[in-house]
CSV table of C-alpha atoms (C1' of nucleotides) in Angstrom, one decimal:
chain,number,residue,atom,x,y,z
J,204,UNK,CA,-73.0,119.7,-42.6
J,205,UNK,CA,-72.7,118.0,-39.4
J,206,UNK,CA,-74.6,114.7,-39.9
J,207,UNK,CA,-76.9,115.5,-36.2
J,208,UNK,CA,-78.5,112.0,-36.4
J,209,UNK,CA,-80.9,113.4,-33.8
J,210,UNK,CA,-84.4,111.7,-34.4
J,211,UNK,CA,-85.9,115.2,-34.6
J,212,UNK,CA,-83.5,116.0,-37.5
J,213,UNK,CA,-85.3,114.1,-39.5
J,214,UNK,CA,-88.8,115.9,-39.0
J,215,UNK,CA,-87.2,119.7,-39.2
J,216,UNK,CA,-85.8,118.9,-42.9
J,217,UNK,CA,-88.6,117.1,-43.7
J,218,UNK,CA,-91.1,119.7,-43.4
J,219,UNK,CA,-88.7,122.3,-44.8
J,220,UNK,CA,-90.1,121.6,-48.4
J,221,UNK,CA,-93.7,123.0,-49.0
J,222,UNK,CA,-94.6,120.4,-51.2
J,223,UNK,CA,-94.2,117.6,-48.1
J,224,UNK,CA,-95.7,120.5,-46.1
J,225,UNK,CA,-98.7,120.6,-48.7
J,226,UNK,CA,-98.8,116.8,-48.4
J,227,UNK,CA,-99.2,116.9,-44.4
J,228,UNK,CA,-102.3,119.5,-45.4
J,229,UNK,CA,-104.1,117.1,-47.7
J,230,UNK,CA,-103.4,114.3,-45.3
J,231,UNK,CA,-104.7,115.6,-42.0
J,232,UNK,CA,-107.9,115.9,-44.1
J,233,UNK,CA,-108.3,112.2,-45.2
J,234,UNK,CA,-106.0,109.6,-46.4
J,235,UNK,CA,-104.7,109.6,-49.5
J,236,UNK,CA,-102.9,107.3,-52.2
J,237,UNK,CA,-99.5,108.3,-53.1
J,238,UNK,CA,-101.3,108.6,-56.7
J,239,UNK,CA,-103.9,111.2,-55.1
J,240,UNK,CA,-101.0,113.1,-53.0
J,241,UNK,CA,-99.1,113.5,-56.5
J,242,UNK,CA,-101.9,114.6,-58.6
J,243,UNK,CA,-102.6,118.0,-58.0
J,244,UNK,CA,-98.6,118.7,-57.7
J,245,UNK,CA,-97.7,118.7,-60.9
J,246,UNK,CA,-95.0,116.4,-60.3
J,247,UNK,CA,-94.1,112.6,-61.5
J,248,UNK,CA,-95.5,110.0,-59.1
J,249,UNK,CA,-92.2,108.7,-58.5
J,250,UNK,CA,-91.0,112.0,-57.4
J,251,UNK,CA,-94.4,112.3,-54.9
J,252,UNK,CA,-93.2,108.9,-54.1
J,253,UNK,CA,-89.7,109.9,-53.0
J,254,UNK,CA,-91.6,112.8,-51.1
J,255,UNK,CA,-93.9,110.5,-49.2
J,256,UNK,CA,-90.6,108.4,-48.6
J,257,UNK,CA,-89.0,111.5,-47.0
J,258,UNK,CA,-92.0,111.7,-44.8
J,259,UNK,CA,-92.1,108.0,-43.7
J,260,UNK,CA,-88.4,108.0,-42.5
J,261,UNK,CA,-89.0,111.1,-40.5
J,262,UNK,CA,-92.0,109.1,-38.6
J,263,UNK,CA,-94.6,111.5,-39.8
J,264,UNK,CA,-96.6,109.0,-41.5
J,265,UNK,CA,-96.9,105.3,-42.5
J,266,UNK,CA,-97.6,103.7,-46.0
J,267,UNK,CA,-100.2,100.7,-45.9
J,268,UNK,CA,-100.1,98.6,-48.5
J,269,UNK,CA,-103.7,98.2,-49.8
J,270,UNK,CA,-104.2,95.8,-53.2
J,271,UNK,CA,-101.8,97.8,-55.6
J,272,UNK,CA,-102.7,100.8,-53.7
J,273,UNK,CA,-100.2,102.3,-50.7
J,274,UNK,CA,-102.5,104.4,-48.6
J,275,UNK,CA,-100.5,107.2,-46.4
J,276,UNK,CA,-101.4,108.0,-43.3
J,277,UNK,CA,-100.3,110.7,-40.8
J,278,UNK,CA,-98.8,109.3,-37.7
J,279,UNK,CA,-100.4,111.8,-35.0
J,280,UNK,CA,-97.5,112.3,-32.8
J,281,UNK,CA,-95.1,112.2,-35.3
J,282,UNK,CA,-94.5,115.9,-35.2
J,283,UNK,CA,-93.9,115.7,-31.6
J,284,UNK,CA,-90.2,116.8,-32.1
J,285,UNK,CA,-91.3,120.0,-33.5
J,286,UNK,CA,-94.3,120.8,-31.1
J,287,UNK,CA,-92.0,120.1,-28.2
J,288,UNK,CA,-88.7,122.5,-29.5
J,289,UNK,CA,-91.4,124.9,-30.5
J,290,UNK,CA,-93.0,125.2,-27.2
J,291,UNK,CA,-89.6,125.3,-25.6
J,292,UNK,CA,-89.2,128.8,-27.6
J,293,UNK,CA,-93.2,129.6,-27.2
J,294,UNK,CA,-92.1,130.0,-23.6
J,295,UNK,CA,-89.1,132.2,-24.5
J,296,UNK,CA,-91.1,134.4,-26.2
J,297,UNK,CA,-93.4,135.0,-23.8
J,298,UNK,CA,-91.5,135.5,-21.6
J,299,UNK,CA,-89.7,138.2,-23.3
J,300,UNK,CA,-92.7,139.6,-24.5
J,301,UNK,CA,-93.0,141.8,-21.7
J,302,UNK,CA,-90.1,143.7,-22.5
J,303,UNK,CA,-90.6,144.0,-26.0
J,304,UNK,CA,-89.5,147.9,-25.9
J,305,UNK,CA,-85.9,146.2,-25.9
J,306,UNK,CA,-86.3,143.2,-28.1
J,307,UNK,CA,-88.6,145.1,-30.3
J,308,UNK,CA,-86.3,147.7,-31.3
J,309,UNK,CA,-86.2,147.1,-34.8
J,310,UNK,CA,-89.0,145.3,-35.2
J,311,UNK,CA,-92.1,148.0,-36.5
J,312,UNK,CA,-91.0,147.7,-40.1
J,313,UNK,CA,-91.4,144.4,-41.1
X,260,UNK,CA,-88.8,123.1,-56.5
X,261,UNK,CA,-92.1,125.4,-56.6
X,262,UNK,CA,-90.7,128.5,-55.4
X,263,UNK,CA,-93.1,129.2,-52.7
X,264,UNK,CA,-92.9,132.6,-51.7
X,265,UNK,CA,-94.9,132.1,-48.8
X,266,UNK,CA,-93.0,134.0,-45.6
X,267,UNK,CA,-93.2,130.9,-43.4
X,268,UNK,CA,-91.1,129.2,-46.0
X,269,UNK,CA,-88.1,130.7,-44.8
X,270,UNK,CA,-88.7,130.3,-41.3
X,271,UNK,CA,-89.1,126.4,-42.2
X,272,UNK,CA,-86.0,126.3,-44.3
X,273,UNK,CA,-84.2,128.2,-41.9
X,274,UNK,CA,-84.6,125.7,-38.9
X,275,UNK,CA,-84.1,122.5,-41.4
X,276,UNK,CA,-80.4,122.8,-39.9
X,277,UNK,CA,-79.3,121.6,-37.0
X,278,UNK,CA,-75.9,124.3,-36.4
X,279,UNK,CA,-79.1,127.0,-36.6
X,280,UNK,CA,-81.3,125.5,-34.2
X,281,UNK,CA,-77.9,125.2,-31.9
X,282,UNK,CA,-77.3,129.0,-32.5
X,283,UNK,CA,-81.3,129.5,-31.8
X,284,UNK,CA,-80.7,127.9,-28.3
X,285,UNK,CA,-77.9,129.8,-27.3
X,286,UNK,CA,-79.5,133.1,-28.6
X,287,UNK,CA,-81.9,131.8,-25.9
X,288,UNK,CA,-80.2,131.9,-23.5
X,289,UNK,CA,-78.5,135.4,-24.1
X,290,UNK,CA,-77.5,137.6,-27.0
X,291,UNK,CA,-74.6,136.6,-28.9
X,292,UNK,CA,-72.0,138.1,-31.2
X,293,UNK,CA,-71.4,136.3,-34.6
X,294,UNK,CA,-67.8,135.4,-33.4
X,295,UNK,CA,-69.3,134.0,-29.7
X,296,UNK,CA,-72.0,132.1,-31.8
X,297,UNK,CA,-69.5,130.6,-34.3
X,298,UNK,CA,-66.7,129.5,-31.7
X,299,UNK,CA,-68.0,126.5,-30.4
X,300,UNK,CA,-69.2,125.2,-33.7
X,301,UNK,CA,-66.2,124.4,-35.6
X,302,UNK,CA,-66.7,126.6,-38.2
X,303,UNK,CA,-64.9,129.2,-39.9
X,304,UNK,CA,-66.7,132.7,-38.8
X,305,UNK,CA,-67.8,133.2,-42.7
X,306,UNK,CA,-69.5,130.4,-42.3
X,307,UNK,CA,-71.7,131.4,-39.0
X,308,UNK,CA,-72.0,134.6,-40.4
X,309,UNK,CA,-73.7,132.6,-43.1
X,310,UNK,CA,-75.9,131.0,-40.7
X,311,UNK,CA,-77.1,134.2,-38.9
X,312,UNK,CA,-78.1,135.7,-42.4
X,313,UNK,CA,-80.2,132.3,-42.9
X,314,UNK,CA,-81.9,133.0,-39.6
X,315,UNK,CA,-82.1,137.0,-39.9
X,316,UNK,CA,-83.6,136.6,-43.4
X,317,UNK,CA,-86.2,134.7,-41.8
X,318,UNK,CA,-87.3,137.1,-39.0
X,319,UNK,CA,-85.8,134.7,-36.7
X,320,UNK,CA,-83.2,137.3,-35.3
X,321,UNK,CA,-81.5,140.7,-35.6
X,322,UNK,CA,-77.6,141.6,-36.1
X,323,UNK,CA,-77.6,144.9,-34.0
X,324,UNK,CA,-74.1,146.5,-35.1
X,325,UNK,CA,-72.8,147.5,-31.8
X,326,UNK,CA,-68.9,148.8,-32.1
X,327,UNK,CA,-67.3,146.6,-34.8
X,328,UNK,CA,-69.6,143.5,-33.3
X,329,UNK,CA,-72.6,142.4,-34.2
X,330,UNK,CA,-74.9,141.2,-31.7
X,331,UNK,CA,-77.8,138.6,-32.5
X,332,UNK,CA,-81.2,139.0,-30.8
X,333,UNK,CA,-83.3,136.4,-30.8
X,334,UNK,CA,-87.1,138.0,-32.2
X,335,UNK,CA,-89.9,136.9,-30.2
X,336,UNK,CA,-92.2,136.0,-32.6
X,337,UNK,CA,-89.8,135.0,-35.2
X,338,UNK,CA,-90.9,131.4,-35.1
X,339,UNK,CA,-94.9,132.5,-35.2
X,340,UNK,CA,-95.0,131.1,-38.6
X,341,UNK,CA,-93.9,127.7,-37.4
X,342,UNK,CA,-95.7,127.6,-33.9
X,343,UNK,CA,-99.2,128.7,-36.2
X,344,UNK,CA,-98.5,125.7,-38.2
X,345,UNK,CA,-97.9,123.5,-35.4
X,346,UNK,CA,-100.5,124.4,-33.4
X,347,UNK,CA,-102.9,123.9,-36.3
X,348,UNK,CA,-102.0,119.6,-36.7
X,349,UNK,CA,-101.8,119.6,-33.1
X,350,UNK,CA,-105.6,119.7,-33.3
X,351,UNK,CA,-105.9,117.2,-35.5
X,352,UNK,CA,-103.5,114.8,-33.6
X,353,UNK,CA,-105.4,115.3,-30.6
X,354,UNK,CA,-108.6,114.3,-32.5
X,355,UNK,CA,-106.8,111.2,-33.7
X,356,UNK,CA,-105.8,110.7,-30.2
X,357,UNK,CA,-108.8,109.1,-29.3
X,358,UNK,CA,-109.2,106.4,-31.8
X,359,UNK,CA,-105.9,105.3,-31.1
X,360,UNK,CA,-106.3,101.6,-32.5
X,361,UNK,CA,-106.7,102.4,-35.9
X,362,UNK,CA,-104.2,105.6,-36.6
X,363,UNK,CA,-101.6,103.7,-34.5
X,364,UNK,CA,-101.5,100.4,-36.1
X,365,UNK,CA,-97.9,99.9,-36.6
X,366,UNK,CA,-97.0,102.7,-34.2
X,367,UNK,CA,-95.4,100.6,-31.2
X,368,UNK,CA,-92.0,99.6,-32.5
X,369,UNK,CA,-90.7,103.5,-31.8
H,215,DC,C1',-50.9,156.4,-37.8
H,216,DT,C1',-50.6,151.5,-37.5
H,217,DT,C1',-52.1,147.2,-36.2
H,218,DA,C1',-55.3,143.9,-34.6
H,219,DT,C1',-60.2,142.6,-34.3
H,220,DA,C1',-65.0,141.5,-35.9
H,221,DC,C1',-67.3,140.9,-39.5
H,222,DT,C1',-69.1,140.7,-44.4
H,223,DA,C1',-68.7,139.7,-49.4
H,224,DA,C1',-67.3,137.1,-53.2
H,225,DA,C1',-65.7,133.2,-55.5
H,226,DC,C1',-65.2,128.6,-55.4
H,227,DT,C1',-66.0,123.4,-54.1
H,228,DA,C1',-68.4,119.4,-52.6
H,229,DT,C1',-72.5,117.4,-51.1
H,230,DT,C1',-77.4,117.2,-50.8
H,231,DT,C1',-81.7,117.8,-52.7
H,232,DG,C1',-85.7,117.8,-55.8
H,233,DG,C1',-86.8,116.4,-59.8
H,234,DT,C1',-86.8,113.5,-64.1
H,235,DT,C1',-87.1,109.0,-67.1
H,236,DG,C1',-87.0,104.1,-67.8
H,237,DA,C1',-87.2,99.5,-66.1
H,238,DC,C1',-89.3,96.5,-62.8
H,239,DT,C1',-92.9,94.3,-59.4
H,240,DA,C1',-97.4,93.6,-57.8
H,241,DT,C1',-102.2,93.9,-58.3
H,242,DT,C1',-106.6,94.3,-60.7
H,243,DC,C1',-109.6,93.9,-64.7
H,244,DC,C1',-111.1,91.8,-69.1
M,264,DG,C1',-103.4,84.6,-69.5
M,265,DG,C1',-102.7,89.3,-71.0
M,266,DA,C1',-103.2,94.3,-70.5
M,267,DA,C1',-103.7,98.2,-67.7
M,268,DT,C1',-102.8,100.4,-63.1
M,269,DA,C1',-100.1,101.8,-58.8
M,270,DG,C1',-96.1,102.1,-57.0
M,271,DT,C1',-90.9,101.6,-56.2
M,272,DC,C1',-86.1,101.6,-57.6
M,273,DA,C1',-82.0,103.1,-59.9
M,274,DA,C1',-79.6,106.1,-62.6
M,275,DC,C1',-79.1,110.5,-63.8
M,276,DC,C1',-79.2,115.8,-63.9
M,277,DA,C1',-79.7,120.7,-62.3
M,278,DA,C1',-80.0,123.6,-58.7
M,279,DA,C1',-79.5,124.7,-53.9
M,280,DT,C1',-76.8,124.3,-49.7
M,281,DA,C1',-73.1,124.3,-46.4
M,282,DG,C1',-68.8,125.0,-46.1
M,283,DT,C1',-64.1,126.9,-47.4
M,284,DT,C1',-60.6,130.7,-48.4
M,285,DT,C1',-59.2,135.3,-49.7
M,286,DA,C1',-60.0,140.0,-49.8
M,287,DG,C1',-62.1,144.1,-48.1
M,288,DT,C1',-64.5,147.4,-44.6
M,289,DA,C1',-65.2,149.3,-40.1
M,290,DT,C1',-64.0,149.9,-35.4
M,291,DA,C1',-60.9,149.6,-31.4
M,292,DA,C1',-56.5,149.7,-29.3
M,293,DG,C1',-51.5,150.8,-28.9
DNA sequence: CTTATACTAAACTATTTGGTTGACTATTCC
DNA sequence: GGAATAGTCAACCAAATAGTTTAGTATAAG
């Protein structure tokens, strides 16, 4: 691999899991523990932890320290990476989607 | 890992990789062979080949076997999955937005 | 027909990743 | 103070990933 050290980097690979994807759900509903993100994941809360660790270092949320408790909480903005290169290809698309009898030509099956 | 299944996986997984996002931006621009997309990444042409069946598994693009080439075509609407996704959390940032005080408490060093 | 080109497939390697357990720190509760 | 709770850290392991090379197929060109 080719290392990249682009900032965005960071947020592409860290939502390629589902179970940090699944994480982002629960969070943009309320706050959560790292205890209540690991419970209904069938997973160690040291391996939730390293999740939620992924997810810090990509700037997609922020752990507050709370009595023994560390609360997480979604950093709105920090997808922005991601909404920006997807809306740079949004406008590819439509743009192409008025000739779609070319782009399209394989495209009924699936 | 939890298997997942789920068809927007793959278009998550796909674009966790930074050579695949640079072959995604030239597709862009125009349509590519596998030997035009692999020559300015310093990679053997197995190994873009690799790459193209990452993104063409997705949905991302098409290999369209033209002579003993194969050209890539970018598929408008092959990053729906992702755009749905992103679209969906950008709702919730911009309802975040607005009580900026609290969500952004530590949010001014980056 | 023969050779070069464009690519894919398979086997292999090294690194990364997702997960575990066990030990440790910090906080709360009795 | 002592025990339970919440979380992190470090070491480790298995599986996935990104890359290679070598061999093979299909098409183009001489």
């Amino acid at each position: 691999m080719v290392e990249s050290s682009e900032a965005g980097d960071l947020v592409f690979r860290a939502l390629a899991d589902p179970t940090r994807r699944r994480m982002i759900e629960r969070l943009s509903q309320r706050e959560c523990t790292v205890g209540e993100l690991a419970e209904p994941l069938d997973m160690s809360l040291a391996g939730a932890s390293k999740h939620v660790g992924v997810l810090e270092q990509a700037g997609i949320l922020v752990r507050e320290k709370r009595g023994r408790e560390r609360v997480c909480i979604l950093r709105p903005g920090g997808l922005i990476a991601m909404r920006d290169w997807v809306a740079r290809y949004s406008a590819f698309w439509d743009a192409r989607l008025e000739s779609l009898d070319r782009a399209l030509r394989e495209d009924g099956d699936e």
